[in-house]
Amino acid sequence: MGENAVVVEGVSKRFRLTLDRPLSLKEAWTGLRPGSGRSFRRVRSELFWALRDISLEVPRGSMYGLVGRNGSGKSTLLRVMAGIYRPTEGRVEANGRTSALLELGAGFHPALSGRENIYLNASVLGVPKSQIDDRVEQIVEFAGLEEFIDSPVKIYSSGMYVRLGFAVAVHVDPEILIVDEVVAVGDEEFQLRCFSHLESLRSQGVTIVLVSHDLGMLRANCDQMAWLNRGLLAAVGDPQDVVNAYLDTIDTEGAASVGHRPRSDTEGETPLRITNLEFFDGAGHRPKSFASGDPLVVRIHYSASEPVEDPVFSLGFYDHNNLHLAGPRSHVDGFRPGKVDGEGWVEFRLLRIPFRSGAFHVNAAVQDSDASFLYDRRAREFWLQISGEPDPQANGLLNLEGDWRAGV
Amino acid sequence: MTDRGGVLEIWGYRELIGRLVQRELGSRYKRSVLGWLWSMLNPAATLAIYALVFGVLLKFDPPRAGNGRFDNFALYLFCALVMWNAFYGVITGAMSALLDLGSLLGKVYFPPEAPAVAALLTVLFQAAIEASILMLILICLVNVSWTFLLWPVLLLFLAIFALGIGLVLSVWNVRYRDVGYLSTIVLQFLFYVTPIVYPLSLIPERAMGLPVRDIIRLNPLSQFTEASRELLYGLDWPGVLRLGLMALISLAVGAGGWLMFKVRTRDIAEEL
């Protein structure tokens, strides 16, 4: 028990999806409801397993990340960990005072003022009033709500809600902090402050369980991660491995669905198609992952059913959060492929990969010669994996190859 | 968090309960000119209306007070009304408190009893004000005895009794809002089959072939209102047997209601 803050043992959670919940005593009593088609219909419910046999251990003082698609049971698992939901099977042991930030305005009462809600929240978490008195100003300052703190929270914007919720959750001296992906609502500056605060909490020995779609952030900060897929634990352990495994499925699932998807945004048959995208290193090999600073060749394979004069090829590099990083276009770079017909390829060559480690997806598109008509576009299908330990000293997504000088 | 669901846990959340009570009391009579005076004006007005209708117009006869020097219908009525107000307040308060705070239960954990307990304390606070005024008047009229000291105990029994019922109704009310509407009707009926605005002696022994007076006497609430009158107005001891019986009934109802509430609220976070 000593070294684990949270132990989840064989936890399953079943929900009753009441399709026809009895809405009045009469229906509950008779079990019948006047239906629209038939005269009477049984009130029925369906069972849905949100979690199945989940076992994991969160070591004390660690940061634990949870990933998974929407509806994979992440939030349910957090609620079970926080003691809000009772597991249908299995058990959960949380050793320490647990503070949870599960959704917008965690436990806020809309009619109360921000200040009153701080006290209400603190008391819900079992923090004595005297302790909160000292903290209120700190909380207000952290949330940046000095002007609004005595207004009812129902007039707050969603960003203000989250800021206050986060500020309260981290200032009540939790031993275990459970944070759903709500923090993403705040602006960038606030997110940065949140993460640096989480970091400092962890260094004070607070256990943090975190759900996020920001894979890069999770991988860089978590000690361990778990990946939930449709209520099942798909992978657990080292963040790098879990993220890679998770990205792999996205990749393959994405590729699998290509066949059913119209490849072109244009109607009907297009004369020029992009058939594949390949990544080569400097030696002409196709490694599974690249290192930052390596040379990179992106080869765009095309297939033209009729001759096309000087098409424009373009690429788009995006990070895992879909942030557009770069978009080289052939005509802008002064490249004209001439007349293309049948099968062939064009290449984009990069001397040094500027991206730091992570997973990036590369889109490709081809247009007519004056870039006004789109022949074909392939998006979110091709993933470029840049491996390597994230350098804790380095910030940002890109390596800018500049140098520093001093002067007076 | 280790002892989940026990009485100790509720005690552990006393800070929350205190805050809820404070909130309830604080928000009450906000934006009103008379403010806190309303908490006295309200029962006073009710009392005046009942006293006028039943005491003056219908001429219900109160028995003589304990000191044998006067009889006053309003005071006789007040002794029972305090009890009824507390009973009514706890039940409706518990129901609305759970609905009101229920949405929080899906976001943070706290014992689901906390809102009801807070409602109970709020009502007890109000009852204490009313009872103090009543006792003050009685003392001024030199109608006072040691029996006054037993009255808080009686109120406590009533509170436990009402809380048991209120807890069950509040959790049903989450599922079926009918319960809320239905209970207003039932409470209204209950008000008139409990000797509050009339003395029990006014009810005929038999009516429609039924021993109505005995039926009304068997209503546990009647025991509380009658005992309250005996203690404060009649300066009389209800007797150990009756007090013991009231204690037994209130503890049984309180514990039973609480257990039912516990079972029904295990998954309440999903329902709200």
Short mmCIF file of N, CA, C and O in Angstrom, two decimals, chain A residues 50-166:
data_model
loop_
_atom_site.label_atom_id
_atom_site.label_comp_id
_atom_site.label_asym_id
_atom_site.label_seq_id
_atom_site.Cartn_x
_atom_site.Cartn_y
_atom_site.Cartn_z
N ALA A 50 -18.65 0.33 -19.56
CA ALA A 50 -17.75 1.44 -19.88
C ALA A 50 -16.31 1.07 -19.59
O ALA A 50 -15.39 1.56 -20.24
N LEU A 51 -16.12 0.22 -18.60
CA LEU A 51 -14.78 -0.24 -18.25
C LEU A 51 -14.84 -1.74 -18.03
O LEU A 51 -15.82 -2.26 -17.49
N ARG A 52 -13.81 -2.42 -18.47
CA ARG A 52 -13.77 -3.86 -18.25
C ARG A 52 -12.42 -4.28 -17.70
O ARG A 52 -11.40 -4.10 -18.36
N ASP A 53 -12.47 -4.80 -16.50
CA ASP A 53 -11.31 -5.44 -15.90
C ASP A 53 -10.04 -4.60 -16.01
O ASP A 53 -9.05 -5.03 -16.58
N ILE A 54 -10.11 -3.40 -15.50
CA ILE A 54 -8.95 -2.51 -15.53
C ILE A 54 -8.14 -2.69 -14.25
O ILE A 54 -8.69 -2.62 -13.16
N SER A 55 -6.87 -2.95 -14.41
CA SER A 55 -5.98 -3.00 -13.25
C SER A 55 -4.78 -2.13 -13.53
O SER A 55 -4.12 -2.30 -14.55
N LEU A 56 -4.53 -1.21 -12.64
CA LEU A 56 -3.30 -0.44 -12.77
C LEU A 56 -2.91 0.15 -11.42
O LEU A 56 -3.73 0.24 -10.51
N GLU A 57 -1.67 0.51 -11.33
CA GLU A 57 -1.16 1.07 -10.09
C GLU A 57 -0.50 2.40 -10.40
O GLU A 57 0.31 2.50 -11.31
N VAL A 58 -0.87 3.40 -9.63
CA VAL A 58 -0.26 4.71 -9.81
C VAL A 58 0.69 4.93 -8.64
O VAL A 58 0.25 5.08 -7.51
N PRO A 59 1.99 4.93 -8.92
CA PRO A 59 2.95 5.09 -7.82
C PRO A 59 2.84 6.47 -7.18
O PRO A 59 2.53 7.45 -7.86
N ARG A 60 3.09 6.51 -5.89
CA ARG A 60 3.02 7.78 -5.17
C ARG A 60 4.02 8.78 -5.75
O ARG A 60 5.15 8.44 -6.07
N GLY A 61 3.56 9.99 -5.92
CA GLY A 61 4.44 11.05 -6.39
C GLY A 61 4.74 11.01 -7.88
O GLY A 61 5.62 11.71 -8.34
N SER A 62 4.00 10.21 -8.62
CA SER A 62 4.28 10.13 -10.04
C SER A 62 3.25 10.90 -10.84
O SER A 62 2.20 11.29 -10.32
N MET A 63 3.55 11.14 -12.11
CA MET A 63 2.55 11.71 -13.00
C MET A 63 2.13 10.61 -13.95
O MET A 63 2.96 9.96 -14.58
N TYR A 64 0.83 10.38 -13.98
CA TYR A 64 0.31 9.24 -14.71
C TYR A 64 -0.61 9.73 -15.81
O TYR A 64 -1.55 10.47 -15.54
N GLY A 65 -0.34 9.36 -17.03
CA GLY A 65 -1.15 9.85 -18.15
C GLY A 65 -2.10 8.80 -18.66
O GLY A 65 -1.81 7.61 -18.66
N LEU A 66 -3.27 9.27 -19.07
CA LEU A 66 -4.27 8.36 -19.67
C LEU A 66 -4.58 8.86 -21.07
O LEU A 66 -4.90 10.03 -21.24
N VAL A 67 -4.49 7.98 -22.05
CA VAL A 67 -4.89 8.37 -23.40
C VAL A 67 -5.96 7.40 -23.90
O VAL A 67 -6.17 6.32 -23.35
N GLY A 68 -6.58 7.81 -24.96
CA GLY A 68 -7.63 6.98 -25.56
C GLY A 68 -8.53 7.89 -26.35
O GLY A 68 -8.55 9.10 -26.14
N ARG A 69 -9.28 7.27 -27.26
CA ARG A 69 -10.17 8.09 -28.06
C ARG A 69 -11.34 8.55 -27.22
O ARG A 69 -11.54 8.07 -26.10
N ASN A 70 -12.15 9.40 -27.79
CA ASN A 70 -13.37 9.81 -27.08
C ASN A 70 -14.25 8.59 -26.86
O ASN A 70 -14.40 7.76 -27.73
N GLY A 71 -14.81 8.51 -25.65
CA GLY A 71 -15.71 7.40 -25.36
C GLY A 71 -15.01 6.11 -25.04
O GLY A 71 -15.62 5.05 -25.04
N SER A 72 -13.70 6.19 -24.75
CA SER A 72 -13.00 4.95 -24.45
C SER A 72 -13.03 4.63 -22.96
O SER A 72 -12.54 3.60 -22.54
N GLY A 73 -13.64 5.49 -22.16
CA GLY A 73 -13.77 5.19 -20.74
C GLY A 73 -12.80 5.96 -19.85
O GLY A 73 -12.75 5.70 -18.65
N LYS A 74 -12.07 6.89 -20.41
CA LYS A 74 -11.09 7.63 -19.61
C LYS A 74 -11.75 8.39 -18.46
O LYS A 74 -11.33 8.29 -17.32
N SER A 75 -12.79 9.13 -18.80
CA SER A 75 -13.43 9.94 -17.76
C SER A 75 -14.13 9.07 -16.73
O SER A 75 -14.14 9.39 -15.54
N THR A 76 -14.68 7.96 -17.18
CA THR A 76 -15.30 7.04 -16.23
C THR A 76 -14.25 6.51 -15.26
O THR A 76 -14.48 6.45 -14.05
N LEU A 77 -13.10 6.15 -15.80
CA LEU A 77 -12.03 5.64 -14.94
C LEU A 77 -11.61 6.70 -13.93
O LEU A 77 -11.40 6.41 -12.75
N LEU A 78 -11.49 7.94 -14.38
CA LEU A 78 -11.12 9.01 -13.45
C LEU A 78 -12.17 9.15 -12.35
O LEU A 78 -11.84 9.33 -11.19
N ARG A 79 -13.46 9.05 -12.74
CA ARG A 79 -14.52 9.19 -11.74
C ARG A 79 -14.49 8.04 -10.75
O ARG A 79 -14.78 8.23 -9.58
N VAL A 80 -14.17 6.86 -11.24
CA VAL A 80 -14.07 5.72 -10.33
C VAL A 80 -12.90 5.94 -9.37
O VAL A 80 -13.00 5.71 -8.17
N MET A 81 -11.78 6.44 -9.93
CA MET A 81 -10.61 6.69 -9.08
C MET A 81 -10.93 7.75 -8.02
O MET A 81 -10.45 7.67 -6.91
N ALA A 82 -11.73 8.74 -8.42
CA ALA A 82 -12.03 9.84 -7.50
C ALA A 82 -13.14 9.46 -6.51
O ALA A 82 -13.47 10.24 -5.64
N GLY A 83 -13.70 8.26 -6.68
CA GLY A 83 -14.71 7.82 -5.74
C GLY A 83 -16.10 8.33 -6.03
O GLY A 83 -17.00 8.20 -5.20
N ILE A 84 -16.29 8.92 -7.21
CA ILE A 84 -17.60 9.46 -7.54
C ILE A 84 -18.50 8.34 -8.06
O ILE A 84 -19.66 8.24 -7.70
N TYR A 85 -17.94 7.46 -8.87
CA TYR A 85 -18.67 6.28 -9.31
C TYR A 85 -18.19 5.07 -8.50
O TYR A 85 -17.02 4.96 -8.17
N ARG A 86 -19.13 4.20 -8.25
CA ARG A 86 -18.80 2.96 -7.55
C ARG A 86 -18.52 1.92 -8.62
O ARG A 86 -19.32 1.74 -9.53
N PRO A 87 -17.37 1.24 -8.55
CA PRO A 87 -17.12 0.22 -9.57
C PRO A 87 -18.13 -0.92 -9.46
O PRO A 87 -18.51 -1.30 -8.35
N THR A 88 -18.57 -1.43 -10.59
CA THR A 88 -19.50 -2.55 -10.59
C THR A 88 -18.79 -3.80 -10.11
O THR A 88 -19.34 -4.61 -9.36
N GLU A 89 -17.55 -3.96 -10.55
CA GLU A 89 -16.73 -5.06 -10.08
C GLU A 89 -15.35 -4.51 -9.75
O GLU A 89 -14.95 -3.47 -10.26
N GLY A 90 -14.62 -5.27 -8.93
CA GLY A 90 -13.28 -4.86 -8.60
C GLY A 90 -13.27 -3.79 -7.52
O GLY A 90 -14.30 -3.45 -6.96
N ARG A 91 -12.08 -3.29 -7.24
CA ARG A 91 -12.02 -2.27 -6.20
C ARG A 91 -10.95 -1.22 -6.52
O ARG A 91 -10.04 -1.46 -7.30
N VAL A 92 -11.13 -0.08 -5.90
CA VAL A 92 -10.20 1.02 -6.08
C VAL A 92 -9.73 1.46 -4.72
O VAL A 92 -10.52 1.55 -3.78
N GLU A 93 -8.44 1.67 -4.60
CA GLU A 93 -7.92 2.13 -3.33
C GLU A 93 -7.16 3.42 -3.59
O GLU A 93 -6.22 3.45 -4.38
N ALA A 94 -7.63 4.50 -2.99
CA ALA A 94 -6.92 5.77 -3.14
C ALA A 94 -6.37 6.14 -1.78
O ALA A 94 -7.12 6.34 -0.83
N ASN A 95 -5.06 6.19 -1.68
CA ASN A 95 -4.44 6.49 -0.40
C ASN A 95 -4.04 7.94 -0.33
O ASN A 95 -2.95 8.31 -0.68
N GLY A 96 -4.95 8.75 0.13
CA GLY A 96 -4.64 10.16 0.27
C GLY A 96 -5.81 11.01 -0.14
O GLY A 96 -6.75 10.54 -0.78
N ARG A 97 -5.75 12.26 0.25
CA ARG A 97 -6.84 13.16 -0.08
C ARG A 97 -6.86 13.42 -1.57
O ARG A 97 -5.87 13.85 -2.15
N THR A 98 -7.99 13.15 -2.18
CA THR A 98 -8.08 13.23 -3.63
C THR A 98 -8.84 14.48 -4.05
O THR A 98 -9.92 14.75 -3.55
N SER A 99 -8.22 15.21 -4.94
CA SER A 99 -8.87 16.38 -5.49
C SER A 99 -9.04 16.12 -6.98
O SER A 99 -8.11 15.72 -7.65
N ALA A 100 -10.26 16.32 -7.48
CA ALA A 100 -10.51 15.98 -8.87
C ALA A 100 -11.01 17.19 -9.63
O ALA A 100 -11.84 17.94 -9.13
N LEU A 101 -10.49 17.36 -10.81
CA LEU A 101 -10.96 18.43 -11.70
C LEU A 101 -11.48 17.74 -12.94
O LEU A 101 -10.74 17.42 -13.85
N LEU A 102 -12.77 17.44 -12.93
CA LEU A 102 -13.29 16.52 -13.93
C LEU A 102 -13.96 17.21 -15.10
O LEU A 102 -14.00 16.71 -16.18
N GLU A 103 -14.54 18.33 -14.87
CA GLU A 103 -15.14 19.03 -15.99
C GLU A 103 -15.17 20.50 -15.68
O GLU A 103 -14.77 20.92 -14.61
N LEU A 104 -15.66 21.25 -16.60
CA LEU A 104 -15.74 22.69 -16.40
C LEU A 104 -16.30 22.99 -15.03
O LEU A 104 -17.35 22.48 -14.67
N GLY A 105 -15.63 23.82 -14.31
CA GLY A 105 -16.12 24.25 -13.01
C GLY A 105 -16.42 23.09 -12.10
O GLY A 105 -17.56 22.89 -11.70
N ALA A 106 -15.40 22.32 -11.82
CA ALA A 106 -15.51 21.07 -11.08
C ALA A 106 -16.76 20.99 -10.22
O ALA A 106 -17.78 20.49 -10.63
N GLY A 107 -16.71 21.53 -9.03
CA GLY A 107 -17.88 21.42 -8.19
C GLY A 107 -18.48 22.77 -7.91
O GLY A 107 -18.72 23.11 -6.77
N PHE A 108 -18.75 23.52 -8.96
CA PHE A 108 -19.23 24.87 -8.72
C PHE A 108 -20.74 24.94 -8.69
O PHE A 108 -21.42 24.27 -9.45
N HIS A 109 -21.22 25.78 -7.83
CA HIS A 109 -22.65 26.03 -7.78
C HIS A 109 -22.88 27.35 -8.50
O HIS A 109 -22.36 28.38 -8.10
N PRO A 110 -23.66 27.32 -9.58
CA PRO A 110 -23.73 28.49 -10.44
C PRO A 110 -24.22 29.77 -9.75
O PRO A 110 -23.80 30.86 -10.12
N ALA A 111 -25.07 29.62 -8.76
CA ALA A 111 -25.65 30.82 -8.17
C ALA A 111 -24.71 31.50 -7.17
O ALA A 111 -24.91 32.64 -6.82
N LEU A 112 -23.69 30.77 -6.75
CA LEU A 112 -22.80 31.34 -5.74
C LEU A 112 -21.68 32.13 -6.40
O LEU A 112 -21.34 31.90 -7.55
N SER A 113 -21.10 33.01 -5.65
CA SER A 113 -19.99 33.79 -6.19
C SER A 113 -18.74 32.93 -6.24
O SER A 113 -18.67 31.87 -5.63
N GLY A 114 -17.77 33.41 -6.98
CA GLY A 114 -16.52 32.68 -7.08
C GLY A 114 -15.91 32.43 -5.71
O GLY A 114 -15.45 31.33 -5.41
N ARG A 115 -15.95 33.43 -4.88
CA ARG A 115 -15.36 33.30 -3.55
C ARG A 115 -16.09 32.25 -2.73
O ARG A 115 -15.47 31.38 -2.12
N GLU A 116 -17.43 32.33 -2.77
CA GLU A 116 -18.20 31.34 -2.01
C GLU A 116 -17.94 29.93 -2.52
O GLU A 116 -17.87 28.98 -1.76
N ASN A 117 -17.77 29.83 -3.84
CA ASN A 117 -17.49 28.52 -4.42
C ASN A 117 -16.13 27.99 -4.00
O ASN A 117 -15.95 26.78 -3.87
N ILE A 118 -15.18 28.88 -3.82
CA ILE A 118 -13.87 28.44 -3.33
C ILE A 118 -14.06 27.76 -1.98
O ILE A 118 -13.56 26.66 -1.74
N TYR A 119 -14.84 28.40 -1.12
CA TYR A 119 -15.05 27.82 0.21
C TYR A 119 -15.85 26.53 0.12
O TYR A 119 -15.54 25.55 0.80
N LEU A 120 -16.88 26.53 -0.74
CA LEU A 120 -17.70 25.33 -0.88
C LEU A 120 -16.84 24.17 -1.37
O LEU A 120 -16.89 23.07 -0.81
N ASN A 121 -16.04 24.43 -2.38
CA ASN A 121 -15.17 23.39 -2.92
C ASN A 121 -14.18 22.88 -1.89
O ASN A 121 -13.96 21.69 -1.78
N ALA A 122 -13.60 23.81 -1.19
CA ALA A 122 -12.62 23.43 -0.19
C ALA A 122 -13.27 22.55 0.87
O ALA A 122 -12.70 21.55 1.31
N SER A 123 -14.50 22.92 1.26
CA SER A 123 -15.14 22.13 2.30
C SER A 123 -15.55 20.76 1.77
O SER A 123 -15.52 19.78 2.50
N VAL A 124 -15.90 20.70 0.49
CA VAL A 124 -16.21 19.40 -0.10
C VAL A 124 -14.98 18.50 -0.03
O VAL A 124 -15.06 17.31 0.19
N LEU A 125 -13.81 19.09 -0.22
CA LEU A 125 -12.58 18.33 -0.19
C LEU A 125 -12.07 18.14 1.23
O LEU A 125 -11.02 17.56 1.44
N GLY A 126 -12.81 18.65 2.18
CA GLY A 126 -12.44 18.44 3.57
C GLY A 126 -11.31 19.32 4.05
O GLY A 126 -10.57 18.96 4.95
N VAL A 127 -11.16 20.48 3.44
CA VAL A 127 -10.10 21.39 3.89
C VAL A 127 -10.71 22.39 4.88
O VAL A 127 -11.73 23.00 4.59
N PRO A 128 -10.10 22.51 6.03
CA PRO A 128 -10.67 23.42 7.03
C PRO A 128 -10.66 24.87 6.56
O PRO A 128 -9.81 25.27 5.78
N LYS A 129 -11.62 25.62 7.06
CA LYS A 129 -11.81 27.00 6.63
C LYS A 129 -10.56 27.85 6.88
O LYS A 129 -10.16 28.64 6.04
N SER A 130 -9.95 27.61 8.05
CA SER A 130 -8.80 28.44 8.40
C SER A 130 -7.70 28.31 7.35
O SER A 130 -7.04 29.28 7.00
N GLN A 131 -7.57 27.10 6.83
CA GLN A 131 -6.52 26.87 5.85
C GLN A 131 -6.84 27.57 4.54
O GLN A 131 -5.94 28.06 3.85
N ILE A 132 -8.13 27.59 4.21
CA ILE A 132 -8.53 28.22 2.95
C ILE A 132 -8.45 29.73 3.04
O ILE A 132 -8.10 30.41 2.07
N ASP A 133 -8.75 30.26 4.19
CA ASP A 133 -8.65 31.70 4.36
C ASP A 133 -7.30 32.23 3.88
O ASP A 133 -7.22 33.26 3.22
N ASP A 134 -6.26 31.47 4.22
CA ASP A 134 -4.92 31.90 3.83
C ASP A 134 -4.71 31.78 2.33
O ASP A 134 -3.85 32.43 1.75
N ARG A 135 -5.47 30.87 1.71
CA ARG A 135 -5.20 30.55 0.31
C ARG A 135 -6.02 31.36 -0.68
O ARG A 135 -5.68 31.41 -1.85
N VAL A 136 -7.12 31.92 -0.20
CA VAL A 136 -8.08 32.51 -1.14
C VAL A 136 -7.41 33.49 -2.09
O VAL A 136 -7.58 33.42 -3.31
N GLU A 137 -6.58 34.37 -1.53
CA GLU A 137 -5.96 35.38 -2.39
C GLU A 137 -5.06 34.73 -3.44
O GLU A 137 -5.03 35.14 -4.60
N GLN A 138 -4.35 33.68 -3.00
CA GLN A 138 -3.48 32.95 -3.91
C GLN A 138 -4.30 32.34 -5.05
O GLN A 138 -3.92 32.40 -6.21
N ILE A 139 -5.43 31.75 -4.68
CA ILE A 139 -6.30 31.10 -5.68
C ILE A 139 -6.81 32.13 -6.67
O ILE A 139 -6.74 31.94 -7.89
N VAL A 140 -7.28 33.25 -6.13
CA VAL A 140 -7.84 34.30 -6.99
C VAL A 140 -6.77 34.81 -7.94
O VAL A 140 -7.00 35.03 -9.13
N GLU A 141 -5.59 34.97 -7.40
CA GLU A 141 -4.51 35.50 -8.23
C GLU A 141 -4.12 34.51 -9.31
O GLU A 141 -3.94 34.87 -10.47
N PHE A 142 -4.04 33.24 -8.92
CA PHE A 142 -3.66 32.21 -9.89
C PHE A 142 -4.67 32.15 -11.02
O PHE A 142 -4.34 32.01 -12.19
N ALA A 143 -5.95 32.27 -10.65
CA ALA A 143 -7.00 32.20 -11.66
C ALA A 143 -7.12 33.50 -12.43
O ALA A 143 -7.79 33.56 -13.47
N GLY A 144 -6.50 34.56 -11.93
CA GLY A 144 -6.59 35.85 -12.58
C GLY A 144 -8.00 36.41 -12.60
O GLY A 144 -8.47 36.93 -13.60
N LEU A 145 -8.71 36.27 -11.47
CA LEU A 145 -10.13 36.65 -11.44
C LEU A 145 -10.41 37.74 -10.41
O LEU A 145 -11.52 37.81 -9.87
N GLU A 146 -9.42 38.57 -10.15
CA GLU A 146 -9.59 39.56 -9.09
C GLU A 146 -10.88 40.37 -9.21
O GLU A 146 -11.55 40.63 -8.23
N GLU A 147 -11.24 40.72 -10.46
CA GLU A 147 -12.40 41.60 -10.63
C GLU A 147 -13.72 40.87 -10.47
O GLU A 147 -14.74 41.47 -10.18
N PHE A 148 -13.70 39.55 -10.73
CA PHE A 148 -14.97 38.84 -10.84
C PHE A 148 -15.25 37.93 -9.67
O PHE A 148 -16.27 37.24 -9.65
N ILE A 149 -14.34 37.88 -8.71
CA ILE A 149 -14.42 36.82 -7.72
C ILE A 149 -15.69 36.91 -6.86
O ILE A 149 -16.15 35.92 -6.32
N ASP A 150 -16.28 38.10 -6.78
CA ASP A 150 -17.49 38.21 -5.97
C ASP A 150 -18.76 38.23 -6.83
O ASP A 150 -19.84 38.53 -6.33
N SER A 151 -18.61 37.89 -8.11
CA SER A 151 -19.80 37.74 -8.95
C SER A 151 -20.17 36.27 -9.01
O SER A 151 -19.30 35.41 -8.87
N PRO A 152 -21.45 35.98 -9.24
CA PRO A 152 -21.85 34.57 -9.33
C PRO A 152 -21.15 33.89 -10.51
O PRO A 152 -20.97 34.50 -11.57
N VAL A 153 -20.77 32.65 -10.33
CA VAL A 153 -19.96 31.99 -11.36
C VAL A 153 -20.76 31.71 -12.63
O VAL A 153 -20.18 31.40 -13.66
N LYS A 154 -22.08 31.83 -12.57
CA LYS A 154 -22.85 31.55 -13.78
C LYS A 154 -22.58 32.59 -14.88
O LYS A 154 -22.84 32.32 -16.05
N ILE A 155 -22.06 33.74 -14.50
CA ILE A 155 -21.73 34.72 -15.54
C ILE A 155 -20.31 34.55 -16.07
O ILE A 155 -19.90 35.25 -16.97
N TYR A 156 -19.57 33.58 -15.52
CA TYR A 156 -18.18 33.40 -15.96
C TYR A 156 -18.12 32.80 -17.36
O TYR A 156 -19.00 32.05 -17.77
N SER A 157 -17.05 33.11 -18.05
CA SER A 157 -16.80 32.44 -19.33
C SER A 157 -16.22 31.06 -19.02
O SER A 157 -15.81 30.79 -17.90
N SER A 158 -16.21 30.20 -20.04
CA SER A 158 -15.72 28.85 -19.77
C SER A 158 -14.25 28.88 -19.36
O SER A 158 -13.82 28.08 -18.53
N GLY A 159 -13.49 29.81 -19.93
CA GLY A 159 -12.09 29.92 -19.53
C GLY A 159 -11.95 30.30 -18.07
O GLY A 159 -11.12 29.76 -17.35
N MET A 160 -12.81 31.20 -17.63
CA MET A 160 -12.76 31.62 -16.22
C MET A 160 -13.13 30.47 -15.30
O MET A 160 -12.52 30.27 -14.25
N TYR A 161 -14.12 29.71 -15.72
CA TYR A 161 -14.54 28.53 -14.96
C TYR A 161 -13.36 27.59 -14.73
O TYR A 161 -13.08 27.17 -13.63
N VAL A 162 -12.70 27.29 -15.85
CA VAL A 162 -11.62 26.32 -15.77
C VAL A 162 -10.48 26.86 -14.92
O VAL A 162 -9.90 26.15 -14.11
N ARG A 163 -10.19 28.14 -15.11
CA ARG A 163 -9.09 28.72 -14.35
C ARG A 163 -9.37 28.64 -12.86
O ARG A 163 -8.51 28.24 -12.07
N LEU A 164 -10.60 28.99 -12.50
CA LEU A 164 -10.93 28.94 -11.08
C LEU A 164 -10.92 27.50 -10.58
O LEU A 164 -10.40 27.20 -9.51
N GLY A 165 -11.50 26.61 -11.38
CA GLY A 165 -11.54 25.20 -10.98
C GLY A 165 -10.16 24.63 -10.77
O GLY A 165 -9.88 23.97 -9.77
N PHE A 166 -9.28 24.93 -11.69
CA PHE A 166 -7.92 24.43 -11.58
C PHE A 166 -7.23 25.05 -10.37
O PHE A 166 -6.58 24.36 -9.59
#
